[in-house]
């Protein structure tokens, strides 16, 4: 065989009359970020389905009824429902009582939030100063108040401040003074009950945040001659800002939609509705007056206000995360 002779090639090899095998196409690798992007949603899917059934449909019905003429006649099936579009909202916004109740709700909620934060933060600092046994007693008492149902706590507070049988009037020597007769005294009594059942959340949360602060920072501030108030204002409060934002927004949401305490302690809103808040006002319009459309419109207004507060909360949390 000469050097010019063609070398033997196996069948199927290139140039031997066979076909050239095509290389398999490899799929591009899935990035870890893309692969894990759906993982949190898969874990959240059962909760989202449950919340969708419990929240989306009721909110849809609430908004729908607010655009209808829906009274007792429609509930009984005697007359067809008709669309009012924004007529119910126009009627609501022309009602001077609505604006008075809205203003009272905002002021009452603001005072409740301020009192809750002051008492909760003060007791959280106190927990860091006392020994183990008093700390345990205070924690158990606070958690007991927190775990008490609202209607039970409201009934107990009404008994404690009762004009005839309440021990508070006897101890203070107030005689037959009725706390629920006057507008401001009734609001003050409800504020105390709301404070009693709300401050444990702030106290426990802030106390946990204080325990997370390095002791070296607090000791350095004390060695520099800072007072306890200066340490709280200049050292602890800035480091606890994310926690304080959370407890503040949560308190605003809870205190803005107070219903049970007002309804039980003032017997449905006080004399001539002097202690009405938006939740009780909506209840009276919907169930006491059978004006379900106006009651639903009040509920939608409250929902919009609380959604705005929630968006502010989420924005603050996001900004705080970016700063960290």
CSV table of C-alpha atoms in Angstrom, one decimal, residues 64-323:
chain,number,residue,atom,x,y,z
A,64,UNK,CA,-70.3,45.1,46.0
A,65,UNK,CA,-73.0,45.8,48.6
A,66,UNK,CA,-71.6,49.4,49.1
A,67,UNK,CA,-72.6,50.1,45.5
A,68,UNK,CA,-76.1,48.6,45.9
A,69,UNK,CA,-79.4,49.7,47.4
A,70,UNK,CA,-79.4,47.0,50.1
A,71,UNK,CA,-81.8,47.3,53.0
A,72,UNK,CA,-84.0,44.8,54.9
A,73,UNK,CA,-86.3,44.6,51.9
A,74,UNK,CA,-83.5,43.2,49.7
A,75,UNK,CA,-82.3,40.9,52.5
A,76,UNK,CA,-85.8,39.4,52.7
A,77,UNK,CA,-85.9,39.0,48.9
A,78,UNK,CA,-89.0,41.3,48.5
A,79,UNK,CA,-87.4,43.9,46.2
A,80,UNK,CA,-84.6,43.6,43.6
A,81,UNK,CA,-81.3,45.2,44.3
A,82,UNK,CA,-80.4,48.3,42.2
A,83,UNK,CA,-77.0,49.8,41.6
A,84,UNK,CA,-76.4,53.1,43.4
A,85,UNK,CA,-72.8,53.4,42.1
A,86,UNK,CA,-71.3,56.1,44.4
A,87,UNK,CA,-74.6,57.3,45.8
A,88,UNK,CA,-74.0,55.5,49.2
A,89,UNK,CA,-70.6,57.2,49.5
A,90,UNK,CA,-72.1,60.6,48.6
A,91,UNK,CA,-74.7,60.1,51.3
A,92,UNK,CA,-72.1,59.0,53.8
A,93,UNK,CA,-69.8,61.9,53.1
A,94,UNK,CA,-72.6,64.4,53.4
A,95,UNK,CA,-73.5,63.1,56.9
A,96,UNK,CA,-71.9,65.3,59.5
A,97,UNK,CA,-72.1,62.5,62.1
A,98,UNK,CA,-69.7,60.4,59.9
A,99,UNK,CA,-67.1,63.1,60.0
A,100,UNK,CA,-67.5,63.5,63.8
A,101,UNK,CA,-67.2,59.8,64.3
A,102,UNK,CA,-64.1,59.6,62.0
A,103,UNK,CA,-62.4,62.5,64.0
A,104,UNK,CA,-63.3,60.8,67.3
A,105,UNK,CA,-61.9,57.5,66.0
A,106,UNK,CA,-58.6,59.0,64.9
A,107,UNK,CA,-58.1,60.9,68.1
A,108,UNK,CA,-59.1,57.9,70.3
A,109,UNK,CA,-56.8,55.6,68.3
A,110,UNK,CA,-53.9,58.1,68.5
A,111,UNK,CA,-54.2,58.3,72.3
A,112,UNK,CA,-54.4,54.6,72.6
A,113,UNK,CA,-51.3,54.1,70.5
A,114,UNK,CA,-49.3,56.7,72.4
A,115,UNK,CA,-50.3,55.3,75.8
A,116,UNK,CA,-49.6,51.8,74.7
A,117,UNK,CA,-46.1,52.7,73.4
A,118,UNK,CA,-45.2,54.7,76.5
A,119,UNK,CA,-46.3,52.1,79.0
A,120,UNK,CA,-45.0,49.1,77.0
A,121,UNK,CA,-41.5,50.7,76.4
A,122,UNK,CA,-41.3,51.8,80.1
A,123,UNK,CA,-42.1,48.3,81.3
A,124,UNK,CA,-39.7,46.8,78.8
A,125,UNK,CA,-36.9,48.9,80.3
A,126,UNK,CA,-38.1,48.0,83.8
A,127,UNK,CA,-37.8,44.3,82.9
A,128,UNK,CA,-34.1,44.8,82.2
A,129,UNK,CA,-33.6,46.4,85.7
A,130,UNK,CA,-35.4,44.0,88.0
A,131,UNK,CA,-34.4,40.5,89.2
A,132,UNK,CA,-35.6,37.2,87.8
A,133,UNK,CA,-38.5,36.6,90.1
A,134,UNK,CA,-40.2,40.1,89.8
A,135,UNK,CA,-39.5,39.9,86.0
A,136,UNK,CA,-41.3,36.6,85.8
A,137,UNK,CA,-44.2,37.9,87.8
A,138,UNK,CA,-44.6,40.9,85.6
A,139,UNK,CA,-44.3,38.9,82.4
A,140,UNK,CA,-47.0,36.4,83.6
A,141,UNK,CA,-49.3,39.2,84.6
A,142,UNK,CA,-48.9,41.0,81.3
A,143,UNK,CA,-49.3,37.8,79.3
A,144,UNK,CA,-52.5,37.0,81.3
A,145,UNK,CA,-53.9,40.4,80.3
A,146,UNK,CA,-52.9,39.9,76.7
A,147,UNK,CA,-54.6,36.4,76.6
A,148,UNK,CA,-57.8,37.6,78.1
A,149,UNK,CA,-60.6,37.8,75.5
A,150,UNK,CA,-61.8,41.3,74.8
A,151,UNK,CA,-65.4,40.8,75.8
A,152,UNK,CA,-64.3,39.2,79.1
A,153,UNK,CA,-61.8,42.0,79.9
A,154,UNK,CA,-64.4,44.7,79.0
A,155,UNK,CA,-67.0,43.1,81.3
A,156,UNK,CA,-64.5,43.0,84.2
A,157,UNK,CA,-63.5,46.6,83.7
A,158,UNK,CA,-67.2,47.7,83.6
A,159,UNK,CA,-67.7,45.9,87.0
A,160,UNK,CA,-64.6,47.4,88.5
A,161,UNK,CA,-65.8,51.0,87.6
A,162,UNK,CA,-69.4,50.4,88.3
A,163,UNK,CA,-71.2,53.3,90.0
A,164,UNK,CA,-73.0,51.1,92.5
A,165,UNK,CA,-70.9,48.0,93.1
A,166,UNK,CA,-67.4,48.8,91.6
A,167,UNK,CA,-64.5,48.8,94.1
A,168,UNK,CA,-62.7,51.6,92.2
A,169,UNK,CA,-65.2,54.3,93.2
A,170,UNK,CA,-65.1,53.1,96.8
A,171,UNK,CA,-61.4,53.2,97.0
A,172,UNK,CA,-61.2,56.7,95.3
A,173,UNK,CA,-64.2,58.0,97.3
A,174,UNK,CA,-66.2,58.9,94.2
A,175,UNK,CA,-69.5,57.7,95.4
A,176,UNK,CA,-72.0,56.9,92.7
A,177,UNK,CA,-70.0,58.6,89.9
A,178,UNK,CA,-70.8,57.0,86.6
A,179,UNK,CA,-67.8,56.6,84.3
A,180,UNK,CA,-69.9,55.7,81.3
A,181,UNK,CA,-72.3,58.6,81.5
A,182,UNK,CA,-69.9,61.4,80.4
A,183,UNK,CA,-68.3,61.3,76.9
A,184,UNK,CA,-64.8,61.9,78.0
A,185,UNK,CA,-64.9,59.7,81.1
A,186,UNK,CA,-66.3,56.8,79.0
A,187,UNK,CA,-63.6,57.2,76.4
A,188,UNK,CA,-61.0,57.3,79.2
A,189,UNK,CA,-62.3,54.1,80.7
A,190,UNK,CA,-62.2,52.4,77.3
A,191,UNK,CA,-58.7,53.7,76.7
A,192,UNK,CA,-57.6,52.2,80.0
A,193,UNK,CA,-59.0,48.8,79.1
A,194,UNK,CA,-57.4,48.9,75.6
A,195,UNK,CA,-54.1,49.9,77.2
A,196,UNK,CA,-54.4,47.0,79.6
A,197,UNK,CA,-54.8,44.4,76.9
A,198,UNK,CA,-52.4,46.0,74.4
A,199,UNK,CA,-49.3,47.0,76.2
A,200,UNK,CA,-48.0,43.4,76.7
A,201,UNK,CA,-47.3,43.1,73.0
A,202,UNK,CA,-45.2,46.2,73.0
A,203,UNK,CA,-43.5,45.3,76.3
A,204,UNK,CA,-42.5,41.8,75.2
A,205,UNK,CA,-41.4,42.9,71.7
A,206,UNK,CA,-39.3,45.8,72.9
A,207,UNK,CA,-37.8,43.8,75.7
A,208,UNK,CA,-36.6,41.2,73.2
A,209,UNK,CA,-35.1,44.0,71.2
A,210,UNK,CA,-33.3,45.5,74.2
A,211,UNK,CA,-31.9,42.1,75.0
A,212,UNK,CA,-30.4,41.9,71.5
A,213,UNK,CA,-28.5,45.2,72.0
A,214,UNK,CA,-24.8,44.6,73.0
A,215,UNK,CA,-24.2,45.3,76.7
A,216,UNK,CA,-20.9,46.9,75.8
A,217,UNK,CA,-22.8,49.8,74.1
A,218,UNK,CA,-25.0,50.5,77.1
A,219,UNK,CA,-22.1,50.2,79.5
A,220,UNK,CA,-20.0,52.7,77.4
A,221,UNK,CA,-22.9,55.2,77.4
A,222,UNK,CA,-23.3,54.8,81.2
A,223,UNK,CA,-19.5,55.3,81.7
A,224,UNK,CA,-19.7,58.5,79.7
A,225,UNK,CA,-22.2,59.8,82.2
A,226,UNK,CA,-25.4,59.5,80.2
A,227,UNK,CA,-28.6,59.3,82.2
A,228,UNK,CA,-31.1,56.5,81.8
A,229,UNK,CA,-33.4,58.8,79.7
A,230,UNK,CA,-30.4,59.9,77.5
A,231,UNK,CA,-29.4,56.2,77.0
A,232,UNK,CA,-32.9,55.4,75.9
A,233,UNK,CA,-33.2,58.4,73.6
A,234,UNK,CA,-29.8,58.4,72.1
A,235,UNK,CA,-28.7,54.8,72.1
A,236,UNK,CA,-31.6,52.3,72.6
A,237,UNK,CA,-34.3,54.0,70.6
A,238,UNK,CA,-32.3,54.4,67.3
A,239,UNK,CA,-31.2,50.7,67.6
A,240,UNK,CA,-34.8,49.6,68.2
A,241,UNK,CA,-36.2,51.7,65.4
A,242,UNK,CA,-37.3,48.7,63.3
A,243,UNK,CA,-39.1,47.1,66.2
A,244,UNK,CA,-40.7,50.4,67.2
A,245,UNK,CA,-42.0,50.9,63.7
A,246,UNK,CA,-43.6,47.4,63.7
A,247,UNK,CA,-45.3,47.8,67.1
A,248,UNK,CA,-46.5,51.3,66.2
A,249,UNK,CA,-48.1,50.3,62.9
A,250,UNK,CA,-49.6,47.2,64.5
A,251,UNK,CA,-51.0,49.3,67.4
A,252,UNK,CA,-52.5,51.8,64.9
A,253,UNK,CA,-54.3,49.0,63.0
A,254,UNK,CA,-55.6,47.3,66.2
A,255,UNK,CA,-56.7,50.5,67.9
A,256,UNK,CA,-58.3,52.1,64.8
A,257,UNK,CA,-60.7,49.2,64.5
A,258,UNK,CA,-61.7,48.8,68.2
A,259,UNK,CA,-65.2,47.4,68.5
A,260,UNK,CA,-65.7,45.1,71.4
A,261,UNK,CA,-64.5,47.4,74.1
A,262,UNK,CA,-66.6,50.4,72.9
A,263,UNK,CA,-69.7,48.3,72.3
A,264,UNK,CA,-69.6,46.5,75.6
A,265,UNK,CA,-68.4,49.2,78.0
A,266,UNK,CA,-70.6,52.0,76.5
A,267,UNK,CA,-73.6,49.9,75.8
A,268,UNK,CA,-73.4,50.3,72.0
A,269,UNK,CA,-71.8,53.7,71.6
A,270,UNK,CA,-72.8,55.7,74.7
A,271,UNK,CA,-75.7,58.0,75.3
A,272,UNK,CA,-77.0,59.5,72.0
A,273,UNK,CA,-74.0,58.0,70.2
A,274,UNK,CA,-71.5,60.2,72.0
A,275,UNK,CA,-68.9,57.4,72.2
A,276,UNK,CA,-69.2,56.0,68.6
A,277,UNK,CA,-66.2,54.9,66.6
A,278,UNK,CA,-66.2,53.8,63.0
A,279,UNK,CA,-66.6,50.1,63.7
A,280,UNK,CA,-69.5,50.6,66.0
A,281,UNK,CA,-71.0,53.2,63.7
A,282,UNK,CA,-70.9,50.8,60.8
A,283,UNK,CA,-72.5,48.1,63.0
A,284,UNK,CA,-75.4,50.5,63.9
A,285,UNK,CA,-76.0,51.5,60.3
A,286,UNK,CA,-75.9,48.0,59.0
A,287,UNK,CA,-77.7,46.0,61.6
A,288,UNK,CA,-79.5,48.4,63.9
A,289,UNK,CA,-80.9,50.6,61.1
A,290,UNK,CA,-80.8,47.9,58.3
A,291,UNK,CA,-78.9,50.2,56.0
A,292,UNK,CA,-76.5,47.6,54.9
A,293,UNK,CA,-75.2,49.6,52.0
A,294,UNK,CA,-74.1,52.5,54.2
A,295,UNK,CA,-72.5,50.0,56.7
A,296,UNK,CA,-70.6,48.4,53.9
A,297,UNK,CA,-69.5,51.8,52.6
A,298,UNK,CA,-68.1,52.7,56.1
A,299,UNK,CA,-66.3,49.3,56.0
A,300,UNK,CA,-64.7,50.1,52.7
A,301,UNK,CA,-63.6,53.5,54.0
A,302,UNK,CA,-62.0,51.8,57.0
A,303,UNK,CA,-60.3,49.3,54.7
A,304,UNK,CA,-58.8,52.0,52.5
A,305,UNK,CA,-57.5,53.9,55.5
A,306,UNK,CA,-55.9,50.7,57.0
A,307,UNK,CA,-54.4,49.8,53.6
A,308,UNK,CA,-52.8,53.2,53.4
A,309,UNK,CA,-51.3,52.6,56.9
A,310,UNK,CA,-50.1,49.2,55.9
A,311,UNK,CA,-48.4,50.6,52.7
A,312,UNK,CA,-46.7,53.2,54.9
A,313,UNK,CA,-45.5,50.4,57.2
A,314,UNK,CA,-44.2,48.3,54.3
A,315,UNK,CA,-42.4,51.3,52.9
A,316,UNK,CA,-40.8,52.1,56.2
A,317,UNK,CA,-39.7,48.5,56.6
A,318,UNK,CA,-38.2,48.3,53.1
A,319,UNK,CA,-36.3,51.6,53.7
A,320,UNK,CA,-35.0,50.3,57.0
A,321,UNK,CA,-33.8,47.1,55.3
A,322,UNK,CA,-32.0,49.1,52.6
A,323,UNK,CA,-30.3,51.2,55.3
